[in-house]
PDB file of C-alpha atoms in Angstrom:
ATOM      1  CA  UNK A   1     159.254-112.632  25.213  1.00 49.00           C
ATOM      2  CA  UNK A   2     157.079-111.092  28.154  1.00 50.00           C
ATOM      3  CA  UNK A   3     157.473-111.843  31.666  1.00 54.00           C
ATOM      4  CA  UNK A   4     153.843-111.831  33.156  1.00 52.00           C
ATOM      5  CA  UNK A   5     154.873-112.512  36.415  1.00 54.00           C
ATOM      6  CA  UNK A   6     152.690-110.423  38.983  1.00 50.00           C
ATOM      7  CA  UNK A   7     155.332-108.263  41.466  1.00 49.00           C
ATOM      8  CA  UNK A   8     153.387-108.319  45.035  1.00 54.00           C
ATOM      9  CA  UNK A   9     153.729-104.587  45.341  1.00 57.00           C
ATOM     10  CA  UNK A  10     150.263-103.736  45.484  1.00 70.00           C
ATOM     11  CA  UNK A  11     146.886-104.478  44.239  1.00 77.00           C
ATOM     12  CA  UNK A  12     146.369-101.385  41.903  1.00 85.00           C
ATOM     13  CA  UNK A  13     149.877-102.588  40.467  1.00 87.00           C
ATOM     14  CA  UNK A  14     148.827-105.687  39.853  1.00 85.00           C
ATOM     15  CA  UNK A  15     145.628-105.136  38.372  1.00 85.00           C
ATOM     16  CA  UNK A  16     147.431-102.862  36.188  1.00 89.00           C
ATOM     17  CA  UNK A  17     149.699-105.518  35.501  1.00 88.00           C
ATOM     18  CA  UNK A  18     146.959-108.011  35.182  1.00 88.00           C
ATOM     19  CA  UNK A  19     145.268-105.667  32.351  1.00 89.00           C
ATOM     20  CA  UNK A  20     148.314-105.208  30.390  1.00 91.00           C
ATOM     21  CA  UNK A  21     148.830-108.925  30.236  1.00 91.00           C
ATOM     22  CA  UNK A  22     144.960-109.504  28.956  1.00 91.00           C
ATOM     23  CA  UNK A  23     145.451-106.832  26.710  1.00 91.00           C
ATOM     24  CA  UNK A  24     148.795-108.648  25.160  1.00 92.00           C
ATOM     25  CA  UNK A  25     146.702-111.908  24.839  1.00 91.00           C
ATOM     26  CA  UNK A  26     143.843-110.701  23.482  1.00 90.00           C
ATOM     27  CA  UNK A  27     146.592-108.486  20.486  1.00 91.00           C
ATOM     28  CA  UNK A  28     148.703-112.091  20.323  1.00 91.00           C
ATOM     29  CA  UNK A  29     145.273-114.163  19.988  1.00 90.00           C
ATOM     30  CA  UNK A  30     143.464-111.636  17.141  1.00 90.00           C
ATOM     31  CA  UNK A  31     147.104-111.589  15.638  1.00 92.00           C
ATOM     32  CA  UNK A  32     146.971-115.637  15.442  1.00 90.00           C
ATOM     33  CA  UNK A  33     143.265-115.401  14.149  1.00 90.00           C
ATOM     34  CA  UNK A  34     144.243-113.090  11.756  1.00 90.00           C
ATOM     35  CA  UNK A  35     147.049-115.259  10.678  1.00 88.00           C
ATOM     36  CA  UNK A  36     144.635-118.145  10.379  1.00 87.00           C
ATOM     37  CA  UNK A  37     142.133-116.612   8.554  1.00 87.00           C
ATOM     38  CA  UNK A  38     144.812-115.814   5.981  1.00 87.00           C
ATOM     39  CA  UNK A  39     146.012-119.445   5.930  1.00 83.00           C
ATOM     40  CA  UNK A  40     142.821-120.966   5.189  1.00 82.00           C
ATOM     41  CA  UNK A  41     142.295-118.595   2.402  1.00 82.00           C
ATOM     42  CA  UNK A  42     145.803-119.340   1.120  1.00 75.00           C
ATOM     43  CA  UNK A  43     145.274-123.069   1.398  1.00 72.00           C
ATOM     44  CA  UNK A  44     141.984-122.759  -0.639  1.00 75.00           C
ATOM     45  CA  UNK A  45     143.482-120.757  -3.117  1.00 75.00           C
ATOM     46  CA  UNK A  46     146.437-123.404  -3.283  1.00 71.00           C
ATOM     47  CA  UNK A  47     143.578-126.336  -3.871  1.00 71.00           C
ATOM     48  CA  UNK A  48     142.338-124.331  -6.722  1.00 67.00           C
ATOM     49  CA  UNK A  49     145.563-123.998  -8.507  1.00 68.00           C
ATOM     50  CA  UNK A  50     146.954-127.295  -7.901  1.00 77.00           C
ATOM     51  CA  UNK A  51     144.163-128.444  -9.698  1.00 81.00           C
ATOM     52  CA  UNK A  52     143.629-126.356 -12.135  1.00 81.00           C
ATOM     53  CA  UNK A  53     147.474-127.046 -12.738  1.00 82.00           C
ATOM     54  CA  UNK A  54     146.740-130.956 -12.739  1.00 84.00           C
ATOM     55  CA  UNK A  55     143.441-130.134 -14.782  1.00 88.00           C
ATOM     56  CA  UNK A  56     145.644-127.936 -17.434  1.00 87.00           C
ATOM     57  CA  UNK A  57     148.469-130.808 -17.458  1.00 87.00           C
ATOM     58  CA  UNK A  58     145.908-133.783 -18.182  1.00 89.00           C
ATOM     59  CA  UNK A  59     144.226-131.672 -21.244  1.00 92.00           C
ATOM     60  CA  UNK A  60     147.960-130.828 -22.411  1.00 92.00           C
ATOM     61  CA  UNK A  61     148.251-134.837 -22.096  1.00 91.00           C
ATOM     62  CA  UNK A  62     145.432-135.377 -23.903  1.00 94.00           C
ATOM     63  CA  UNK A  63     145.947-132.822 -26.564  1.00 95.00           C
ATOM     64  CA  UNK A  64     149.077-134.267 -27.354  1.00 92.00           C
ATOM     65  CA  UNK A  65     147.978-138.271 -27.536  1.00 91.00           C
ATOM     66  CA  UNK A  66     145.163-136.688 -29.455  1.00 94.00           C
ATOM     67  CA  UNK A  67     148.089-134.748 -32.311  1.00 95.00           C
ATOM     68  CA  UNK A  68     150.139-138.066 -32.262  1.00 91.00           C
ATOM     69  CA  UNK A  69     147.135-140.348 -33.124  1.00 94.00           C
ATOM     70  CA  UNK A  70     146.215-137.801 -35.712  1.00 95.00           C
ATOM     71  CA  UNK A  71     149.869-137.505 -37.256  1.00 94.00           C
ATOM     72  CA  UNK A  72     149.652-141.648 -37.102  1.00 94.00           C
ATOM     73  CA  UNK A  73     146.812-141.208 -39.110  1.00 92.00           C
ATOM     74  CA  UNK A  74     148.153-138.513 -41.333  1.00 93.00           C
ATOM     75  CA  UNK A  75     151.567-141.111 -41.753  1.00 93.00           C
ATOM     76  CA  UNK A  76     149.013-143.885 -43.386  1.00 92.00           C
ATOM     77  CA  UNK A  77     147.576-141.415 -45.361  1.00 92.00           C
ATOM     78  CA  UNK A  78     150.493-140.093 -46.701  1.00 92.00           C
ATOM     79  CA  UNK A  79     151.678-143.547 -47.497  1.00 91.00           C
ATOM     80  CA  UNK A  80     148.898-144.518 -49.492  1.00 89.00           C
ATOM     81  CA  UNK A  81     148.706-141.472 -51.295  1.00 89.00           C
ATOM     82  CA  UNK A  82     152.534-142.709 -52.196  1.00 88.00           C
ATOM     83  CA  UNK A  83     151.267-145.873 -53.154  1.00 88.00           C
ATOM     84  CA  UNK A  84     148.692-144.196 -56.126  1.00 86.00           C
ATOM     85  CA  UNK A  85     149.546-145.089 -59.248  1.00 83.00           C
ATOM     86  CA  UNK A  86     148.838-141.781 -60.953  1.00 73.00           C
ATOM     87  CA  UNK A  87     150.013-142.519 -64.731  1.00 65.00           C
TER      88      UNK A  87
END
C-alpha cells in the first residue's frame, strides 16, 4: 500500500508530503462512502426482493392448496354425477 512515513528532509517536503497523504485519505474515505452508499442501496433492494420472492412463493402456495381443494371438490362431484341413475 502507501508508506506515509514523513522523511525529515525539510519542512516544505514534509508538508508536501503531509498534503499528499490527506489528499489519499480524503480519495480512500469518499471511495469507502461511495462504496457504502451503494451497499445500503443494494441491501434495500435485496429486502425488497427477498420478500417479494417469499410474498410470490406463499401466493404460489396458496394457489395451489386452493386448485387441490377445488379438484377434491371436483373428484366428489364427478363421483356423484357417476352415481345418477339416468335411465
Amino acid at each position: 500500500m502507501y508508506s506515509f512515513a514523513l522523511t525529515q528532509t525539510g519542512a516544505g517536503e514534509s508538508a508536501w508530503a503531509r498534503a499528499q497523504t490527506l489528499a489519499a485519505l480524503r480519495t480512500a474515505v469518499e471511495a469507502l462512502d461511495d462504496v457504502r452508499a451503494s451497499l445500503a442501496v443494494l441491501a434495500s433492494d435485496t429486502d425488497w426482493h427477498s420478500d417479494g420472492v417469499r410474498a410470490m412463493q406463499r401466493s404460489l402456495d396458496e394457489l395451489r392448496q386452493g386448485a387441490r381443494v377445488e379438484a377434491s371438490e371436483m373428484r366428489s362431484r364427478e363421483s356423484e354425477a357417476e352415481r345418477i341413475d339416468a335411465s
